[in-house]
Short mmCIF file of C-alpha atoms in Angstrom, two decimals:
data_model
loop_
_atom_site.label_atom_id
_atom_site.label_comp_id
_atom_site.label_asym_id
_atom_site.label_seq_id
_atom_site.Cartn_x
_atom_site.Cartn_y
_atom_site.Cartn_z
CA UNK A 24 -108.61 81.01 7.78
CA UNK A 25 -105.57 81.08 6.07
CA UNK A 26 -104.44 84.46 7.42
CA UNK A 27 -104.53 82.40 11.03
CA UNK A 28 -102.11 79.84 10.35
CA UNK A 29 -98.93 79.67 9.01
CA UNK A 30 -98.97 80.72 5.43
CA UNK A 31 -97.54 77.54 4.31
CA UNK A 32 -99.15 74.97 5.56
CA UNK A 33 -101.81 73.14 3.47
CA UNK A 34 -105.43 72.48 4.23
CA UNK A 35 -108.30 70.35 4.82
CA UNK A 36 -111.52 69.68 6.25
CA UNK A 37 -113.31 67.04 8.30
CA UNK A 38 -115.16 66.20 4.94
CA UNK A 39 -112.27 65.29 3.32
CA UNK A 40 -110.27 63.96 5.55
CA UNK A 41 -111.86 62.19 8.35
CA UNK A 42 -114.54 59.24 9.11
CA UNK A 43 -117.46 60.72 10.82
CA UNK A 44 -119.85 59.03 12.22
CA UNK A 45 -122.99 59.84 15.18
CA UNK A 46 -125.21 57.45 16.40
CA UNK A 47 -128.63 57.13 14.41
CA UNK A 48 -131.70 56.39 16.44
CA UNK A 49 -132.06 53.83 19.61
CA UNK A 50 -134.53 51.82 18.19
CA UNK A 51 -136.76 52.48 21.51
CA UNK A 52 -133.67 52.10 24.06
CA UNK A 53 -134.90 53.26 27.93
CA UNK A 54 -133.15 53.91 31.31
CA UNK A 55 -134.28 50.33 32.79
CA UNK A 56 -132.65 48.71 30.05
CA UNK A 57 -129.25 49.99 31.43
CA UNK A 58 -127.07 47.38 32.34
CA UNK A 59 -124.40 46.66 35.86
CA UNK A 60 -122.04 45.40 33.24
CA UNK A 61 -121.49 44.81 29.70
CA UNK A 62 -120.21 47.04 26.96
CA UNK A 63 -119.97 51.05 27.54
CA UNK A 64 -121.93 53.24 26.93
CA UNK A 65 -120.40 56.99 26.29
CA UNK A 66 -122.28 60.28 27.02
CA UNK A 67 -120.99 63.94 27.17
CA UNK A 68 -121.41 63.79 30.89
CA UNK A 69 -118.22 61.23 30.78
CA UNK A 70 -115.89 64.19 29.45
CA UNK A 71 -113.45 64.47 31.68
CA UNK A 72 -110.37 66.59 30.93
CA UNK A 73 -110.25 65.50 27.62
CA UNK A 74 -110.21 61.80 28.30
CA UNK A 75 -113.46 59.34 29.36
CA UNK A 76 -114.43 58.71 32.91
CA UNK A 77 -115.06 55.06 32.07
CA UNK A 78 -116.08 54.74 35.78
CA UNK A 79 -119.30 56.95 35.37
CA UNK A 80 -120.72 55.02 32.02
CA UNK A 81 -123.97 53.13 31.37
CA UNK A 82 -123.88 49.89 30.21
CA UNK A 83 -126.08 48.46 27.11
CA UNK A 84 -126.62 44.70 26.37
CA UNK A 85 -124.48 43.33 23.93
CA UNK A 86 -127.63 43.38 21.64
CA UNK A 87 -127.79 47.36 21.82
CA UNK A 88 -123.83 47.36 21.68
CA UNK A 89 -123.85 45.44 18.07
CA UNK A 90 -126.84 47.96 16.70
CA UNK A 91 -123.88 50.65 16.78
CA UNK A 92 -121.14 48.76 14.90
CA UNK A 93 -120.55 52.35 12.68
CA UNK A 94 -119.92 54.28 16.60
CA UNK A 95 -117.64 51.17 17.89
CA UNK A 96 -114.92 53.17 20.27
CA UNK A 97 -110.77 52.47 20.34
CA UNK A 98 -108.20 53.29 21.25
CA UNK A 99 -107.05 56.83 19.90
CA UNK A 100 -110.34 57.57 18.68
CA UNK A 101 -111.84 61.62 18.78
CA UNK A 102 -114.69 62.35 20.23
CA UNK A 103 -116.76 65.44 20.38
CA UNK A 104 -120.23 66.49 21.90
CA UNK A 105 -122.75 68.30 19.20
CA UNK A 106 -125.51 68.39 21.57
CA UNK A 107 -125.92 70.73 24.77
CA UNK A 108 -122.29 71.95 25.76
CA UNK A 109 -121.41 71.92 21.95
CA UNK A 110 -117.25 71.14 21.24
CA UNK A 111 -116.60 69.15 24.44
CA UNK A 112 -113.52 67.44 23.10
CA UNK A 113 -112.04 64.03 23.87
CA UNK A 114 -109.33 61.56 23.02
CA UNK A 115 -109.42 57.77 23.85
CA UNK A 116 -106.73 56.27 26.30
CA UNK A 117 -107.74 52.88 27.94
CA UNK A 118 -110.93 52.25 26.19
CA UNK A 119 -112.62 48.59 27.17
CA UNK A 120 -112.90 46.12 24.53
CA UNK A 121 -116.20 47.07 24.41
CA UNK A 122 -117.62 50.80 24.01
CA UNK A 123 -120.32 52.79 22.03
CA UNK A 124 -121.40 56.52 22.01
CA UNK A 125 -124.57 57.78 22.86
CA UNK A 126 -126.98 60.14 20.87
CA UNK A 127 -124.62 63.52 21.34
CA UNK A 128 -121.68 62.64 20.33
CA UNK A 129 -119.29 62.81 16.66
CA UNK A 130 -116.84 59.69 16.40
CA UNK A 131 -113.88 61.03 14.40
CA UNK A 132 -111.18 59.16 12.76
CA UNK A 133 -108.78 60.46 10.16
CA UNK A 134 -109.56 58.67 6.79
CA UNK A 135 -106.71 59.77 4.62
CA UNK A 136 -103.30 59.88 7.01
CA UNK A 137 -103.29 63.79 6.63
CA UNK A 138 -103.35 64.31 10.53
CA UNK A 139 -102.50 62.83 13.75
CA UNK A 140 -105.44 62.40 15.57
CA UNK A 141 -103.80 64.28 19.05
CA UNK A 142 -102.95 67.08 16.78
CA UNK A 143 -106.61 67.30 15.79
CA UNK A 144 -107.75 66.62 19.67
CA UNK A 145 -105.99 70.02 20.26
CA UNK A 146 -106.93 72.07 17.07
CA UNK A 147 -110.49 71.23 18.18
CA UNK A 148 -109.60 73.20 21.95
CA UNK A 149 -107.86 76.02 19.71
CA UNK A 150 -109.25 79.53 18.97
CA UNK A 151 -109.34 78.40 15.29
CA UNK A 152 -112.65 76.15 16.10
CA UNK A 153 -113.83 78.99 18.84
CA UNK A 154 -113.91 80.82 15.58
CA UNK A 155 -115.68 78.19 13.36
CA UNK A 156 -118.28 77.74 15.73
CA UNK A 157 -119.14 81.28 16.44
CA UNK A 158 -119.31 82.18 12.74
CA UNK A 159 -121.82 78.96 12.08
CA UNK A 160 -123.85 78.60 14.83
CA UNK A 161 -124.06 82.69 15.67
CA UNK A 162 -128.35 83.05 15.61
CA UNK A 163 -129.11 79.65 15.65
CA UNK A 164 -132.22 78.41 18.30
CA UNK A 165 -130.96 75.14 18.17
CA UNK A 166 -127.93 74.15 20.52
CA UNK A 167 -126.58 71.70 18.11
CA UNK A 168 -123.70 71.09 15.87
CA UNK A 169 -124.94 69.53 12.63
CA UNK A 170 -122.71 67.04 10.58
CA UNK A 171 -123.21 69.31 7.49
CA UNK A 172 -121.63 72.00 9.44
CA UNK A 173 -119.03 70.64 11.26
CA UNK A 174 -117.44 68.93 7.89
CA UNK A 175 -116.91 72.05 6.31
CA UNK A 176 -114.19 72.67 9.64
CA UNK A 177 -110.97 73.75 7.74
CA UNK A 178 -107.32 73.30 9.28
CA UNK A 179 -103.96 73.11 8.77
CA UNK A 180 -102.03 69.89 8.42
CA UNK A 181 -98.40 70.65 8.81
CA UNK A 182 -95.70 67.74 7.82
CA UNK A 183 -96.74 64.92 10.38
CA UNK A 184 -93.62 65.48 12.04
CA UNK A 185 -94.55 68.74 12.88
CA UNK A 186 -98.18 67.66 14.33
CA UNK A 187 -96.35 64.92 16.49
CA UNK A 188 -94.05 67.36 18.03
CA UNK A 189 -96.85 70.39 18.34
CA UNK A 190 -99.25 67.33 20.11
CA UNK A 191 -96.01 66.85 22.43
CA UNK A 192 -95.86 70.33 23.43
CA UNK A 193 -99.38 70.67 24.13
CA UNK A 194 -99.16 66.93 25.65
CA UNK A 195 -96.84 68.33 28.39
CA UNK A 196 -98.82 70.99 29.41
CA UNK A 197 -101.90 69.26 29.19
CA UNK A 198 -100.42 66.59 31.33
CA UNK A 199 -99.25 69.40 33.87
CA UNK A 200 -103.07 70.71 34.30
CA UNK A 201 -104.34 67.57 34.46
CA UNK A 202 -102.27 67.17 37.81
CA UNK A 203 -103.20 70.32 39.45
CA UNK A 204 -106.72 69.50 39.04
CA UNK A 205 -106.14 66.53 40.69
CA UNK A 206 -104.28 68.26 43.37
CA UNK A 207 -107.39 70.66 43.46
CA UNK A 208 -109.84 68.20 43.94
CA UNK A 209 -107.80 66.32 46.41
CA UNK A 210 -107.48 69.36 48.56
CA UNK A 211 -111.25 69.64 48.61
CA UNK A 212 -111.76 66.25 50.14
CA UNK A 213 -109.12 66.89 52.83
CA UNK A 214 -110.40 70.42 53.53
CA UNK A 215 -114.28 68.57 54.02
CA UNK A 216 -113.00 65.67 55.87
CA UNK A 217 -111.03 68.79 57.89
CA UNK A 218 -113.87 70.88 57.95
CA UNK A 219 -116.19 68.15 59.71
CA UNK A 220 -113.45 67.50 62.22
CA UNK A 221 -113.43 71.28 63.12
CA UNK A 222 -117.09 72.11 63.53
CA UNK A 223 -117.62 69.07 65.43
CA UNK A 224 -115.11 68.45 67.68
CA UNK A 225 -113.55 72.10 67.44
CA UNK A 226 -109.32 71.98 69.07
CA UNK A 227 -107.91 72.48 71.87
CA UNK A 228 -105.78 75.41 73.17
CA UNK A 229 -102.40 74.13 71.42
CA UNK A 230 -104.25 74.04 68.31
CA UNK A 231 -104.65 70.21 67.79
CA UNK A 232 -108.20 68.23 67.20
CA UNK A 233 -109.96 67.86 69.87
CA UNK A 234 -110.21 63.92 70.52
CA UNK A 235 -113.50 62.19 69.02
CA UNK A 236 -116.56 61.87 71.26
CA UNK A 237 -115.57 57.80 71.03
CA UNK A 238 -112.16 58.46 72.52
CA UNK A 239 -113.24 61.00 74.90
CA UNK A 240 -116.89 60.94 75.48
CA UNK A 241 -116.30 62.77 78.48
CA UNK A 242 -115.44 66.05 76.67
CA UNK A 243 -118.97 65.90 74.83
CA UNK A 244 -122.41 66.80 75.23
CA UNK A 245 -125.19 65.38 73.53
CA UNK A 246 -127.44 68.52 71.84
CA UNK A 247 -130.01 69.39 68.64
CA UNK A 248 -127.28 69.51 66.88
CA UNK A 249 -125.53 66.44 67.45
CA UNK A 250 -122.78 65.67 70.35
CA UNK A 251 -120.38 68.73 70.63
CA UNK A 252 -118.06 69.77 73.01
CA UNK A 253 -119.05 70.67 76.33
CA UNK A 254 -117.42 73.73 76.39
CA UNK A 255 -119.16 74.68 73.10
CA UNK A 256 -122.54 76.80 73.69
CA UNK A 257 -125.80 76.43 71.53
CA UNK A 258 -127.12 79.59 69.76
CA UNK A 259 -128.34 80.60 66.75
CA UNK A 260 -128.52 83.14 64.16
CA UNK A 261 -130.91 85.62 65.69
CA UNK A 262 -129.12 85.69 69.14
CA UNK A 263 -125.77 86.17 67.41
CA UNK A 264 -126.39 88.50 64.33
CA UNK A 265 -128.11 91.58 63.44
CA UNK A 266 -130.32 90.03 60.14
CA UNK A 267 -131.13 92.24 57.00
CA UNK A 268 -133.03 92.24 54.01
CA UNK A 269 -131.89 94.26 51.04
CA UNK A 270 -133.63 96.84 48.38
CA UNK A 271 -136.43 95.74 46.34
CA UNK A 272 -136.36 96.69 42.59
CA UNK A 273 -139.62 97.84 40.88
CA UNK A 274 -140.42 100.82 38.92
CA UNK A 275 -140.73 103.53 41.84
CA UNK A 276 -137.12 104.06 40.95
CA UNK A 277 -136.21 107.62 39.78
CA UNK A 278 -132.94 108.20 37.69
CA UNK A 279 -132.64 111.85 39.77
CA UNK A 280 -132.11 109.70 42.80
CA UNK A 281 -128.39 108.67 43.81
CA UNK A 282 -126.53 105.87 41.52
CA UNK A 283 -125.12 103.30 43.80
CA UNK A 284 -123.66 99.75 43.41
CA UNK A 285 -124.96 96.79 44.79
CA UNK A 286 -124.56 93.31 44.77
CA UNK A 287 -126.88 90.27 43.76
CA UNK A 288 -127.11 87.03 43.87
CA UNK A 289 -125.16 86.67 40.56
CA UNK A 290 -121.56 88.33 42.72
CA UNK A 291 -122.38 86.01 45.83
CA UNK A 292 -120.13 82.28 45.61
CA UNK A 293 -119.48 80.27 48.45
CA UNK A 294 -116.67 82.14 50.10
CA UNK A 295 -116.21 84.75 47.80
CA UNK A 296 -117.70 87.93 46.38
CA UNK A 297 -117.08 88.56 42.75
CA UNK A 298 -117.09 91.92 41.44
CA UNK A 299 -116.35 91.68 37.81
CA UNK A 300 -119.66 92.83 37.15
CA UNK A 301 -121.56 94.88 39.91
CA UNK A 302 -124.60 96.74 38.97
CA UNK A 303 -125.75 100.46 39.46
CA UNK A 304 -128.99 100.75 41.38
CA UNK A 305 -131.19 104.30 41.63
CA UNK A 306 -131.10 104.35 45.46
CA UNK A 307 -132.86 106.89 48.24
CA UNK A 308 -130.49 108.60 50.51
CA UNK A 309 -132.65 106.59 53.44
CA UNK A 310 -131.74 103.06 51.52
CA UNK A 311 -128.17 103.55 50.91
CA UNK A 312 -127.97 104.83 54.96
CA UNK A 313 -129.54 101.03 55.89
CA UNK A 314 -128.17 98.97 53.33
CA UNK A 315 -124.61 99.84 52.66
CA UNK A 316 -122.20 96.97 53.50
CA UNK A 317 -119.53 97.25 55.76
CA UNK A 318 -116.22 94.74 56.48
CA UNK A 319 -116.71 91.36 57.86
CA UNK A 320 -120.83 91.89 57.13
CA UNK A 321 -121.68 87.95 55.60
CA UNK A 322 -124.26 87.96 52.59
CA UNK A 323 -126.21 84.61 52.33
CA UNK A 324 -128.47 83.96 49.29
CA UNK A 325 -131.62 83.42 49.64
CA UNK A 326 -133.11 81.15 46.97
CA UNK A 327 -131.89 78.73 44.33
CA UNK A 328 -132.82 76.12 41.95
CA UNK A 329 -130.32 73.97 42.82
CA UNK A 330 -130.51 73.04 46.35
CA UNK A 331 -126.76 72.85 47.09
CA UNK A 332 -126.68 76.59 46.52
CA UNK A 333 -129.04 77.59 48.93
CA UNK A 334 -127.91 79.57 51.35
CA UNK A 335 -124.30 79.77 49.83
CA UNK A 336 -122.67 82.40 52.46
CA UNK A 337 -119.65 85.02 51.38
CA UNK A 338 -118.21 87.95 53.76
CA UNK A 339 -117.82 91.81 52.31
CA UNK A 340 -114.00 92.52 52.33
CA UNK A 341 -113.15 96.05 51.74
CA UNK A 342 -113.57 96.43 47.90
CA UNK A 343 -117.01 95.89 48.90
CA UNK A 344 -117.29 98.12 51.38
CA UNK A 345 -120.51 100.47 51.06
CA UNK A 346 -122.37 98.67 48.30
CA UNK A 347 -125.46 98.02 48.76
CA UNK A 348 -127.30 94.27 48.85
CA UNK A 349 -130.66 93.19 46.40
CA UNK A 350 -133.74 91.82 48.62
CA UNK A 351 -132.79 88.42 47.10
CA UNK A 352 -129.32 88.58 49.84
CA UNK A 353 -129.50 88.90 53.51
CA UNK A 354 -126.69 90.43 55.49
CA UNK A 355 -125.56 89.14 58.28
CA UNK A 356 -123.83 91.54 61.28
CA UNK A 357 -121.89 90.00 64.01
CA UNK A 358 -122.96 90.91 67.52
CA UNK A 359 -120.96 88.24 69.20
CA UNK A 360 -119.51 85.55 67.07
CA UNK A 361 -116.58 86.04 65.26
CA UNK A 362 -117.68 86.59 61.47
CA UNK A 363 -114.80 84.48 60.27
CA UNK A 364 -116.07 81.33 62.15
CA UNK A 365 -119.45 82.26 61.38
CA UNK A 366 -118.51 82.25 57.39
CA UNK A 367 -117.39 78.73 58.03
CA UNK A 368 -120.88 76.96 59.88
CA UNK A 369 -123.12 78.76 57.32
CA UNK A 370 -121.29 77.23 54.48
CA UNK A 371 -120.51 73.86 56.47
CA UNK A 372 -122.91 70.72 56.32
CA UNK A 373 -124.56 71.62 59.36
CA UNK A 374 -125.66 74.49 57.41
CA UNK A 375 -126.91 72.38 54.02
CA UNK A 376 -128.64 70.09 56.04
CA UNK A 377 -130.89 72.71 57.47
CA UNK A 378 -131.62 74.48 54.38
CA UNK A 379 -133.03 71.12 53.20
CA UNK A 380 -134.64 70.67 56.08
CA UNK A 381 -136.30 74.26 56.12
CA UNK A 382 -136.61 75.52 52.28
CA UNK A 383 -139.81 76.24 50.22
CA UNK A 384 -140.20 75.44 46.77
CA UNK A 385 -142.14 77.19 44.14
CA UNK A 386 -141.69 77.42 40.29
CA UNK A 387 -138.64 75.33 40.47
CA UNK A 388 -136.87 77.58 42.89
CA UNK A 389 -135.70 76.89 46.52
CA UNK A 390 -135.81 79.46 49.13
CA UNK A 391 -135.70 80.37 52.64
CA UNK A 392 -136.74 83.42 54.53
CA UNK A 393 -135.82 85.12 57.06
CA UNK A 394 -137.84 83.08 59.98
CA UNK A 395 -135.46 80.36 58.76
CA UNK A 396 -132.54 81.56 58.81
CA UNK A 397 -132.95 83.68 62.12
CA UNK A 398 -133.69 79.90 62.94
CA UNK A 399 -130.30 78.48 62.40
CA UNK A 400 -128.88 76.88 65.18
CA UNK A 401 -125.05 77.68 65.65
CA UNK A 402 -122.39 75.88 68.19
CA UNK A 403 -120.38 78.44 69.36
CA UNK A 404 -116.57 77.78 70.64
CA UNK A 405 -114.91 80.08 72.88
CA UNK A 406 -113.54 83.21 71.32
CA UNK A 407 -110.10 81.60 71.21
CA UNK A 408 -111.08 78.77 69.91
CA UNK A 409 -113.34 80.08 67.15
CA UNK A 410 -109.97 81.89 66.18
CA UNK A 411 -107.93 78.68 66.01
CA UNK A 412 -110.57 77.11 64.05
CA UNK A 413 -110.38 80.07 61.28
CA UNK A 414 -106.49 79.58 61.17
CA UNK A 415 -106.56 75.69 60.84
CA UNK A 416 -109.15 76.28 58.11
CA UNK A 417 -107.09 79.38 56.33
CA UNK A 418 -103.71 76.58 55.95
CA UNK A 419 -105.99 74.71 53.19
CA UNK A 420 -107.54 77.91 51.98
CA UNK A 421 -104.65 79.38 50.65
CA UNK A 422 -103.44 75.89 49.29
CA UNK A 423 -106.11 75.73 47.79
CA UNK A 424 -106.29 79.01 46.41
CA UNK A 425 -102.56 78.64 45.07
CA UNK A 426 -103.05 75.71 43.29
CA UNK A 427 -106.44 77.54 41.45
CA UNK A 428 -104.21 80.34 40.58
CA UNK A 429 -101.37 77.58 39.46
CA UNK A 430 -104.08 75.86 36.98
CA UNK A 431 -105.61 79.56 35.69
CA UNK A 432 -101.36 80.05 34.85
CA UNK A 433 -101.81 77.17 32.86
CA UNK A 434 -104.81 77.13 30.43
CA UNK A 435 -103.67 80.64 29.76
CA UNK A 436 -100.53 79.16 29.07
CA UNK A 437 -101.89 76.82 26.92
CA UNK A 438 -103.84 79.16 24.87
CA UNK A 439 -101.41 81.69 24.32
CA UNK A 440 -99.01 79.18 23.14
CA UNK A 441 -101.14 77.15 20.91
CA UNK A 442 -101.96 80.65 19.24
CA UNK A 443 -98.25 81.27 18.74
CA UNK A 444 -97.72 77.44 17.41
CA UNK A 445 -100.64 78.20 14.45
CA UNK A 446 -99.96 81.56 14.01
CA UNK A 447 -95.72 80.98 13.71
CA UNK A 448 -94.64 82.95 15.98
CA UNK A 449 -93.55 80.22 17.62
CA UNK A 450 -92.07 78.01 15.25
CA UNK A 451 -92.15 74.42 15.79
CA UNK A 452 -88.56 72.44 14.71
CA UNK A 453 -88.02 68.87 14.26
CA UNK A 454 -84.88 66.53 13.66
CA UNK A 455 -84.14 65.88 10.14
CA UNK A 456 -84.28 62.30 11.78
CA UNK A 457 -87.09 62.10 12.44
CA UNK A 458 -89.37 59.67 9.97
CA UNK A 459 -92.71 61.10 9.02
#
């Protein structure tokens, strides 16, 4: 590792220079012996951002807190997951008087005054331990990091000065992503409080909500899908799109037939298509004729094991333009309904709530077909108002999408100069005084 750092700084590893501790056995401890209150209880599902969600933790007994006096939790402590999503890092700000770790989890405290424990906390995000745990877990069957393995983690432990001022750096920027995110997630709430508001009560012609059935029940009427407004119609998916299946794969494929790319499930989010990794597919002139995609088509996915992603709904732009679609998709083609509305109900809640409603389930995997989905009711607004209901829903879109570009900035940001701190070429200075 030495040709990774700077040449001058010394060594050490968690072996020699750290407490660390995991939690041995539960002595028999189940779910129903989970407590309202009491101490905390820490699992790798509380990782959040590098700190502890101490809202979403179990509680033990006091009894099960005192069987873990080696894993107690402080203030400043490290934390890191070694089971499942291996090198989830933490470090301890507010911690109750009263916390424990779960099976899953390394407690790590330095032993010997070589490091600062928020230097370590971002050596442990660095491509230094990307490295480590490549080279000793590369092969293994087991997702677990081992305490034999994870001592022999070497780093560099520059003057102490020099670790407080590289954790400041990293501090600040840390600090910075830490507020996007919450930016980003507070976006999300308004856009689905917004979203409700909009394909409910739709707006009027200057662009405003339209007021609430309570205010003006008058404007409303009552329908399978709830109350909506009276100048609303109700439809549904056969009566306002042209509904496809795509190509089945199987081995009557012929490599002397036409390469084409197509899309799966895997390129198909929630309001996006992603094509960083589109496959080639041995198609028949007759196939690529009825299946290539055109602009504004909408792709919806058919099955899922989770059942939030069912139906997950994403429109072709024109990079995707004349791909074709895998039998696991169906495309939508506008008749009537604006496609950009349309993108918004089949991703909304009205949307969810049907596919609950309507899936099978076999083998652990959700689907619909397309019966179902031809199905789908749809309240339709005017044509002007289905385009003021796009526009009020494109304001948050492209806050939202500024602020994900913001925070992408900024972990690459973070990387690249964490590199340059280990590496030198970014050297780190400090005040002669300054007291180690």
């Amino acid at each position: 590792m030495s040709n990774l750092v700077q040449f001058e700084w010394p060594q050490t590893t968690i072996k020699a220079s750290s407490y660390l501790k995991g939690r041995i056995g539960w002595h028999g401890l189940k779910a129903s012996e989970f407590t309202d209150h009491g101490p905390y209880l820490i699992t790798g599902t509380d990782f959040r951002n590098g700190r502890i969600e101490w809202s979403t933790c179990y509680h033990v007994t006091e009894q099960r807190f005192q069987e873990g006096r080696y894993i107690h939790i402080r203030d400043g402590d490290l934390l890191i997951t070694k089971d499942g999503t291996i090198g989830k890092v933490a470090y301890v700000t507010a911690c109750p008087t009263k916390a424990v770790l779960n099976s899953g989890i390394f407690l790590i405290r330095c032993s010997d005054g070589s490091y600062e424990h928020r230097f370590l906390y971002h050596l442990l995000q660095s491509h230094l331990f990307a490295i480590f745990l490549r080279l000793h877990l590369a092969g293994s069957t087991i997702n677990h990091l081992y305490q034999n393995v994870f001592e022999r983690f070497d780093f560099p432990i520059p003057d102490i000065r020099v670790q407080r001022r590289f954790a400041d750096i990293l501090d600040l920027i840390d600090g910075e992503i830490r507020q996007t995110e919450e930016l980003i997630a507070k976006y999300q709430q308004i856009k689905a409080g917004l979203m409700h508001d909009l394909l409910t009560r739709g707006v009027t012609s200057d662009g405003h909500l339209r007021p609430s059935r309570v205010h003006a029940p008058h404007l409303y009427n009552e329908s399978s899908l709830g109350w909506i407004p009276k100048t609303w119609q109700l439809s549904s998916c056969a009566a306002e799109f042209v509904v496809d299946s795509g190509i089945t794969l199987g081995p009557h494929r012929r490599a002397n037939n036409t390469p084409h790319p197509y899309l799966r499930v895997a390129n198909v989010f929630r309001d996006s298509i992603v094509l960083d990794d589109v496959a080639q597919l041995e198609a028949f002139p007759g196939e690529i004729e009825n299946t290539a995609l055109k602009t504004f088509d909408l792709l919806v996915v058919e099955g899922h094991a989770n059942r939030q992603e069912i139906g997950r709904c994403a429109m072709v732009l024109n990079d995707a333009e004349g791909m074709l679609f895998q039998n696991h998709l169906f495309r939508l083609r506008a008749i009537r309904c604006d496609p950009r509305y349309s993108l918004l109900w089949l991703n909304s809640f009205h949307a969810q709530h049907y596919w609950e409603l309507n899936c099978a389930t076999s083998s652990g995997l959700n689907t619909i077909n397309r019966r179902a989905l031809s199905g789908m009711q749809i309240g339709v607004p005017p044509p002007d108002e289905q385009q003021l209901i796009v526009s009020a829903s494109l304001a948050y879109r492209e806050d939202e999408a500024a602020n994900a570009t913001h925070l992408a900035k900024l972990r690459q940001q973070k990387h690249g100069l964490m590199h340059d701190l280990l590496t030198g070429h970014v050297r780190i200075q400090v005040e002669e005084s300054e007291v180690a």
